[in-house]
Coordinates of C-alpha atoms in Angstrom, one line a residue:
M1 CA 36.8 -39.5 22.0
A2 CA 39.2 -37.2 20.3
Q3 CA 38.4 -39.2 17.2
T4 CA 34.5 -39.1 17.4
T5 CA 35.0 -35.4 17.9
E6 CA 37.2 -34.6 14.9
H7 CA 34.8 -36.8 12.9
R8 CA 31.9 -34.6 14.0
S9 CA 33.8 -31.4 13.4
S10 CA 34.4 -32.6 9.6
L11 CA 30.8 -33.2 8.5
P12 CA 29.2 -30.9 6.2
T13 CA 27.1 -28.2 7.6
S14 CA 23.5 -28.1 6.0
P15 CA 21.8 -24.8 4.9
A16 CA 19.2 -25.6 7.8
S17 CA 21.7 -25.6 10.7
R18 CA 23.4 -22.0 9.8
A19 CA 22.2 -19.5 12.3
P20 CA 23.9 -16.1 11.3
R21 CA 24.2 -13.6 14.0
F22 CA 22.3 -11.3 11.4
H23 CA 19.8 -12.8 9.5
R24 CA 19.7 -11.9 5.6
A25 CA 16.1 -11.7 6.0
W26 CA 16.2 -8.2 7.7
S27 CA 18.5 -7.1 4.7
V28 CA 15.8 -8.0 2.2
A29 CA 13.2 -6.6 4.5
A30 CA 15.4 -3.6 4.2
V31 CA 15.6 -3.4 0.5
T32 CA 11.8 -3.8 0.2
F33 CA 11.3 -0.9 2.4
V34 CA 13.6 1.5 0.4
T35 CA 11.8 0.0 -2.6
I36 CA 8.3 0.9 -1.4
I37 CA 9.7 4.4 -0.1
G38 CA 11.1 5.1 -3.7
A39 CA 7.7 4.1 -5.5
A40 CA 5.5 5.8 -3.4
A41 CA 6.3 9.4 -5.2
F42 CA 3.6 8.5 -7.4
A43 CA 1.1 8.1 -4.8
S44 CA 1.5 11.3 -3.2
L45 CA 0.7 13.2 -6.5
P46 CA -2.8 13.1 -7.4
G47 CA -4.2 15.1 -4.7
L48 CA -1.3 17.8 -6.0
L49 CA -2.6 17.6 -9.5
I50 CA -6.5 17.9 -9.4
E51 CA -6.5 21.9 -9.1
P52 CA -3.4 22.7 -11.5
L53 CA -4.9 20.1 -13.9
H54 CA -8.5 22.1 -13.6
E55 CA -7.1 25.4 -14.0
E56 CA -4.7 24.7 -17.0
F57 CA -7.0 22.5 -19.1
D58 CA -10.4 23.7 -17.7
W59 CA -11.2 19.4 -17.1
S60 CA -13.7 19.0 -14.3
R61 CA -13.1 17.9 -11.1
G62 CA -15.1 14.6 -11.8
T63 CA -12.9 13.9 -15.2
I64 CA -9.7 14.5 -13.2
G65 CA -11.0 11.8 -10.3
F66 CA -11.9 9.2 -13.0
A67 CA -8.5 9.2 -14.0
V68 CA -7.4 8.9 -10.4
S69 CA -10.1 6.3 -10.0
V70 CA -9.1 4.2 -12.9
N71 CA -5.3 4.3 -11.5
L72 CA -6.5 3.4 -8.3
A73 CA -9.0 0.4 -9.6
L74 CA -6.0 -1.1 -11.7
Y75 CA -3.4 -0.8 -8.5
G76 CA -6.0 -3.3 -7.0
L77 CA -6.9 -5.5 -9.6
T78 CA -3.4 -5.9 -10.8
A79 CA -2.2 -7.2 -7.5
P80 CA -3.4 -10.5 -7.1
F81 CA -2.0 -11.1 -10.5
A82 CA 1.5 -9.6 -9.5
A83 CA 1.7 -11.9 -6.3
A84 CA 1.2 -14.9 -8.8
L85 CA 3.6 -13.6 -11.5
M86 CA 6.3 -13.4 -8.2
D87 CA 5.8 -16.9 -7.8
R88 CA 6.8 -17.6 -11.6
F89 CA 9.1 -15.4 -12.5
G90 CA 10.7 -14.0 -9.2
I91 CA 10.1 -11.0 -6.8
R92 CA 13.3 -9.2 -8.6
R93 CA 12.0 -9.3 -12.0
V94 CA 8.2 -8.2 -11.5
V95 CA 9.2 -5.1 -9.3
A96 CA 12.0 -4.0 -11.6
V97 CA 9.6 -3.9 -14.5
A98 CA 7.0 -2.5 -12.7
L99 CA 8.9 0.3 -11.7
S100 CA 9.8 1.2 -15.2
V101 CA 6.1 1.2 -16.0
I102 CA 5.5 3.5 -13.6
A103 CA 8.5 5.7 -14.6
L104 CA 7.1 5.8 -18.5
G105 CA 3.5 6.4 -17.7
S106 CA 4.6 9.4 -14.9
L107 CA 7.2 11.1 -17.8
L108 CA 4.5 10.6 -20.8
T109 CA 2.2 13.0 -18.6
V110 CA 4.3 15.8 -19.3
W111 CA 3.2 16.1 -23.0
M112 CA -0.3 15.1 -22.6
T113 CA -3.0 17.9 -23.9
A114 CA -6.1 15.9 -23.6
A115 CA -8.2 13.9 -20.6
W116 CA -7.9 10.6 -22.4
Q117 CA -4.1 10.9 -22.2
L118 CA -4.4 11.4 -18.4
V119 CA -6.4 8.5 -18.3
L120 CA -4.0 6.2 -20.3
F121 CA -0.9 7.5 -18.9
W122 CA -1.7 8.3 -15.1
G123 CA -4.3 6.0 -15.0
I124 CA -3.7 2.8 -16.7
L125 CA 0.1 2.7 -17.1
V126 CA 0.9 4.0 -13.6
G127 CA -2.1 1.8 -12.3
L128 CA -0.4 -1.1 -13.9
G129 CA 2.9 -0.6 -12.5
S130 CA 1.7 0.4 -9.0
G131 CA -0.4 -2.4 -8.8
S132 CA 2.7 -4.8 -9.3
M133 CA 4.0 -2.8 -6.5
A134 CA 1.2 -3.0 -4.0
L135 CA 1.0 -4.5 -0.5
A136 CA 1.0 -8.2 -2.1
F137 CA 4.8 -7.5 -2.7
A138 CA 5.4 -6.9 1.0
A139 CA 3.1 -9.8 1.9
T140 CA 5.1 -12.0 -0.6
V141 CA 8.4 -10.9 1.2
T142 CA 7.1 -11.2 4.6
N143 CA 5.8 -14.8 4.0
R144 CA 8.7 -16.2 2.2
W145 CA 11.5 -14.5 4.5
F146 CA 9.9 -14.4 7.7
T147 CA 8.5 -17.2 9.9
A148 CA 8.7 -15.4 13.4
R149 CA 8.0 -11.7 13.6
R150 CA 5.8 -11.5 10.3
G151 CA 3.0 -8.7 12.0
L152 CA 5.9 -6.6 12.9
V153 CA 7.5 -7.1 9.5
T154 CA 4.1 -6.2 7.6
G155 CA 3.7 -3.2 10.0
I156 CA 7.1 -2.1 9.0
L157 CA 6.9 -2.6 5.1
T158 CA 3.2 -1.2 5.0
A159 CA 4.6 1.8 6.6
A160 CA 7.1 2.4 4.0
G161 CA 4.2 3.9 1.8
A162 CA 3.7 6.1 4.4
S163 CA 7.5 7.1 4.7
G164 CA 7.7 7.8 1.0
Q165 CA 4.5 9.9 1.5
L166 CA 6.3 11.9 4.1
V167 CA 9.7 12.2 1.9
F168 CA 8.0 13.3 -1.4
L169 CA 4.8 15.3 -0.3
P170 CA 6.7 18.4 0.6
L171 CA 8.9 18.2 -2.1
L172 CA 6.3 17.7 -4.8
S173 CA 3.6 20.3 -3.3
W174 CA 6.6 22.7 -3.4
L175 CA 7.4 22.0 -7.1
V176 CA 3.5 22.2 -8.2
E177 CA 3.1 25.4 -6.4
N178 CA 6.6 26.8 -7.6
H179 CA 7.3 25.6 -10.8
G180 CA 3.9 23.6 -12.0
W181 CA 2.7 20.0 -12.3
R182 CA 5.3 18.9 -14.7
P183 CA 8.5 19.0 -13.0
A184 CA 6.8 17.2 -10.0
S185 CA 5.7 14.4 -12.6
V186 CA 9.2 13.9 -13.8
T187 CA 10.2 13.7 -10.2
V188 CA 8.0 10.9 -9.9
A189 CA 9.5 9.0 -12.9
L190 CA 12.8 9.6 -11.8
S191 CA 12.3 8.7 -8.3
A192 CA 10.7 5.2 -9.7
L193 CA 13.9 4.3 -12.1
A194 CA 16.4 5.6 -9.3
V195 CA 14.9 2.4 -7.3
V196 CA 15.5 -0.3 -10.1
P197 CA 19.2 -1.1 -9.6
F198 CA 18.6 -1.6 -5.8
V199 CA 16.2 -4.2 -6.3
W200 CA 18.0 -6.0 -9.0
L201 CA 21.6 -6.0 -7.0
L202 CA 20.4 -6.6 -3.6
L203 CA 16.6 -8.2 -3.4
R204 CA 16.6 -12.0 -3.3
D205 CA 13.6 -14.3 -4.4
H206 CA 13.6 -16.7 -1.7
P207 CA 16.1 -17.4 1.3
A208 CA 17.2 -20.6 -0.4
D209 CA 18.8 -18.6 -2.9
V210 CA 21.5 -17.7 -0.5
G211 CA 21.2 -21.0 1.5
L212 CA 19.3 -19.8 4.4
A213 CA 16.2 -20.7 6.5
P214 CA 13.6 -18.3 6.9
Y215 CA 13.9 -15.7 9.9
G216 CA 12.3 -17.8 12.6
G217 CA 11.8 -21.1 10.5
E218 CA 13.7 -23.9 9.2
Y219 CA 15.3 -24.5 6.0
A220 CA 13.5 -25.5 2.9
E221 CA 14.5 -26.0 -0.9
K222 CA 13.2 -23.1 -3.1
P223 CA 9.9 -24.4 -4.9
A224 CA 9.7 -24.7 -8.6
P225 CA 8.4 -21.6 -10.4
V226 CA 4.6 -21.8 -10.6
T227 CA 3.4 -22.0 -14.0
G228 CA 0.1 -20.5 -15.1
A229 CA -0.1 -17.2 -12.9
A230 CA -3.2 -15.9 -14.3
R231 CA -5.0 -19.3 -14.2
R232 CA -3.7 -19.7 -10.7
A233 CA -4.8 -16.1 -9.5
V234 CA -8.2 -16.8 -10.8
T235 CA -8.6 -20.3 -9.1
V236 CA -7.5 -19.1 -5.9
L237 CA -10.3 -16.1 -6.2
L238 CA -13.1 -18.6 -6.8
K239 CA -11.4 -21.0 -3.8
A240 CA -11.7 -18.2 -1.7
A241 CA -14.8 -16.3 -2.8
R242 CA -17.0 -19.6 -1.4
T243 CA -15.9 -18.7 2.2
G244 CA -17.9 -16.3 4.5
P245 CA -14.4 -14.4 5.6
F246 CA -13.2 -13.3 2.1
W247 CA -16.1 -11.7 1.2
L248 CA -16.1 -9.9 5.2
L249 CA -12.2 -9.1 4.5
A250 CA -13.1 -7.6 1.1
G251 CA -15.6 -5.6 2.3
T252 CA -14.2 -4.0 5.1
F253 CA -11.0 -3.3 3.1
A254 CA -13.0 -1.9 0.2
I255 CA -14.4 0.7 3.1
C256 CA -10.7 1.2 3.9
G257 CA -9.8 2.2 0.4
A258 CA -12.6 4.3 0.3
S259 CA -11.7 6.4 3.4
T260 CA -7.9 6.8 2.8
N261 CA -6.8 6.6 -0.5
G262 CA -10.0 7.4 -2.1
L263 CA -11.0 10.1 -0.1
V264 CA -8.2 11.6 2.2
K265 CA -5.3 11.4 -0.2
T266 CA -7.0 12.0 -3.5
H267 CA -9.6 15.3 -1.9
F268 CA -8.0 16.4 1.0
V269 CA -6.0 19.0 -0.4
P270 CA -8.1 20.5 -2.9
A271 CA -11.2 20.5 0.1
A272 CA -8.3 22.4 2.3
H273 CA -7.8 24.8 -0.4
D274 CA -11.6 25.5 -0.7
H275 CA -11.8 26.7 2.8
G276 CA -8.6 28.9 2.0
M277 CA -5.7 26.6 3.2
P278 CA -2.7 27.3 1.0
V279 CA -1.9 23.8 -0.9
T280 CA 1.7 23.5 0.5
A281 CA 0.2 23.9 4.0
A282 CA -2.6 21.2 2.9
A283 CA 0.1 18.8 1.6
G284 CA 2.3 19.4 5.1
L285 CA -0.7 18.0 6.9
L286 CA -0.8 15.1 4.6
A287 CA 2.8 14.2 5.3
V288 CA 2.3 14.7 9.1
I289 CA 0.0 12.0 8.5
G290 CA 2.6 9.6 7.2
V291 CA 4.7 10.5 10.0
F292 CA 2.2 9.2 12.4
D293 CA 1.1 6.3 10.0
V294 CA 4.3 4.9 10.0
V295 CA 4.3 4.5 14.0
G296 CA 0.5 3.1 14.0
T297 CA 1.1 0.8 11.2
I298 CA 4.2 -0.5 13.1
A299 CA 2.5 -0.6 16.5
S300 CA -0.3 -2.4 14.8
G301 CA 1.9 -5.1 13.5
W302 CA 3.1 -5.6 16.9
F303 CA -0.5 -6.0 18.2
T304 CA -1.2 -8.0 15.6
D305 CA 1.2 -10.9 17.1
R306 CA -0.1 -10.7 20.1
F307 CA -4.0 -9.8 20.1
E308 CA -7.0 -11.1 18.0
A309 CA -6.6 -9.4 14.6
R310 CA -10.6 -9.1 14.0
R311 CA -11.1 -7.5 17.2
L312 CA -8.3 -5.0 16.3
L313 CA -9.9 -4.1 12.9
A314 CA -13.1 -3.2 14.5
V315 CA -11.4 -0.9 16.9
Y316 CA -9.3 0.5 14.3
Y317 CA -12.4 1.4 11.7
A318 CA -14.8 2.3 14.5
L319 CA -12.2 5.1 15.7
R320 CA -11.6 6.2 11.9
G321 CA -15.2 6.9 11.1
V322 CA -15.6 8.9 14.3
S323 CA -12.5 11.1 13.1
L324 CA -14.0 11.7 9.8
L325 CA -17.4 12.7 10.9
F326 CA -15.6 15.9 12.8
L327 CA -13.5 16.7 9.9
P328 CA -15.7 18.8 7.9
M329 CA -15.9 21.2 11.0
L330 CA -12.1 21.6 11.2
L331 CA -11.4 22.9 7.9
A332 CA -10.4 26.4 8.1
P333 CA -7.9 28.7 6.4
S334 CA -5.0 28.3 8.9
V335 CA -3.7 25.2 10.5
H336 CA -5.1 25.1 14.3
P337 CA -4.9 22.6 17.2
P338 CA -8.0 20.5 16.6
M339 CA -6.8 20.2 13.1
L340 CA -3.3 19.1 14.2
F341 CA -5.0 16.5 16.6
F342 CA -7.1 15.2 13.8
I343 CA -4.1 14.7 11.5
V344 CA -2.3 12.8 14.5
F345 CA -5.2 10.8 15.3
Y346 CA -6.0 9.9 11.7
G347 CA -2.6 9.0 10.8
L348 CA -1.9 6.7 13.4
D349 CA -5.3 4.5 12.0
W350 CA -4.1 5.6 8.0
V351 CA -3.1 1.7 7.1
A352 CA -3.0 0.1 10.7
T353 CA -5.7 -2.1 9.0
V354 CA -3.2 -3.8 6.9
P355 CA -1.2 -6.0 9.2
P356 CA -4.6 -7.7 11.0
T357 CA -6.0 -8.1 7.5
I358 CA -2.9 -10.0 6.1
A359 CA -2.9 -12.0 9.4
L360 CA -6.4 -13.0 8.9
C361 CA -5.9 -14.0 5.2
R362 CA -2.9 -16.3 6.4
E363 CA -4.8 -17.9 9.2
H364 CA -7.8 -18.6 6.9
Y365 CA -5.9 -19.4 3.3
G366 CA -2.6 -20.3 4.3
E367 CA 0.1 -20.7 1.1
D368 CA -2.6 -19.0 -1.0
S369 CA -2.8 -16.1 1.5
A370 CA -0.6 -13.7 -0.2
I371 CA -2.7 -13.9 -3.7
V372 CA -6.3 -13.9 -1.7
F373 CA -4.7 -10.8 0.1
G374 CA -4.1 -9.4 -3.5
W375 CA -8.0 -9.9 -4.3
V376 CA -8.6 -8.1 -1.1
L377 CA -6.5 -5.4 -2.0
A378 CA -8.4 -5.4 -5.2
S379 CA -11.3 -4.6 -3.3
H380 CA -9.6 -1.6 -1.2
Q381 CA -8.5 -0.3 -4.6
I382 CA -12.2 0.0 -6.2
G383 CA -13.6 1.4 -2.9
A384 CA -10.6 4.0 -3.2
A385 CA -11.9 4.2 -7.0
V386 CA -15.5 4.9 -6.4
I387 CA -14.8 7.6 -3.8
A388 CA -12.1 9.1 -5.9
F389 CA -14.7 9.5 -8.6
A390 CA -17.6 10.2 -6.2
G391 CA -15.7 13.1 -4.4
G392 CA -15.0 14.9 -7.7
V393 CA -18.2 14.7 -8.6
A394 CA -19.7 15.7 -5.5
R395 CA -17.3 18.8 -5.1
D396 CA -18.7 19.8 -9.0
V397 CA -22.8 19.1 -7.8
F398 CA -22.6 20.4 -4.3
G399 CA -19.6 22.9 -4.1
S400 CA -18.6 21.0 -1.2
Y401 CA -17.0 17.8 0.1
D402 CA -18.9 17.2 3.3
P403 CA -21.5 14.7 1.9
V404 CA -18.4 12.6 1.1
W405 CA -16.7 12.9 4.7
Y406 CA -19.7 12.2 6.5
A407 CA -20.6 9.0 4.1
S408 CA -17.2 7.8 4.8
G409 CA -17.8 7.8 8.3
A410 CA -20.9 6.2 8.4
L411 CA -19.2 3.2 6.1
C412 CA -16.2 3.0 8.5
A413 CA -18.9 2.2 11.5
A414 CA -20.5 -0.6 8.8
A415 CA -16.9 -1.9 8.5
A416 CA -16.2 -2.1 12.2
L417 CA -19.4 -4.5 12.6
M418 CA -18.4 -6.3 9.5
A419 CA -15.0 -7.1 11.2
L420 CA -16.4 -8.6 14.2
V421 CA -18.2 -10.9 12.3
I422 CA -15.3 -12.7 10.7
R423 CA -15.1 -16.1 12.8
R424 CA -11.9 -17.4 13.8
R425 CA -10.9 -20.5 11.8
A426 CA -11.3 -23.8 14.0
A427 CA -7.8 -25.3 14.8

């Protein structure tokens, strides 16, 4: 018996049998969280730039809105290719390059003198870089490193963008108000560059790189790099486009982008300023949205692990639509309790749609789900781009943002109905 025991103790331990008390997946998730926070500075700035650029260069709000719309559209259209590139070259390389491109584009805006330069630097360069840092990054990390708790981790990583908004919006609005928009743009560039060492030194592409199984799963060898990233992204799109759930998810997420990044993040500050509210106060309200977005998104991830995703989406979109219909009546020169109620309510719902949307992509498209979600995210950003531009044009034409608030509320009601139509995949 003693010999048998000794023999067993001398057997080599396979990677699959190792069960560390603290799993490395949580460290990777933490690095990803910090990375997304650091990169969130660029997403906080567009709404603060509209008035300063309009005053300094006499560009119309529609022109500035067009540059923002290019940024948002490229953010979305780059995402599916970025997910495929991560499969080919690894997460670290893609994210490090993306952060560097963001920093370059933001820094170059300091010297711009014409509107086309805003489109090139902020719209194209920052758009391409941010697209590679999009939610497909969070989805890829979650799919590779976690088998259990995926909904919760998705919620936490999605909330990272809101946390970054919370950190940077008050600072950037203070810089714009007291020192102009250029120091704010430089701050964005430095923030993106500061995150690069964290990504390179601490992030790992796959659990097998450190001899571990995914959290809650079984050990598997690291797959070989996938060649033909662009071809794969397009192939996955063509395959998914033949299914109904893809178009329903893309349609609902387009409305999600229109009613969040395109409308509120881009136009809330200038709309509140139209009603006499100071820019710093309006930016502070957006930051508060970020606080409650963290709570709402993490809670949504928890709910997604326990409830049917399509029903969660329907509830989220319906509630968001109702809140947007009331917003025009709440805008005033000062912050009052009904406005605070809207901020809390809307913040809880800001990107709560992401965990159930990723879960539905995973349910219907399996191993291709990260790339499929990248295309769904592209529709999100196209919706955002349309409203970012249309909102600026509406303000130029009507002298008010009210028509856009009402239209977005109606679109959210349509998204709620579309979510209920998504069928569960047969087992």
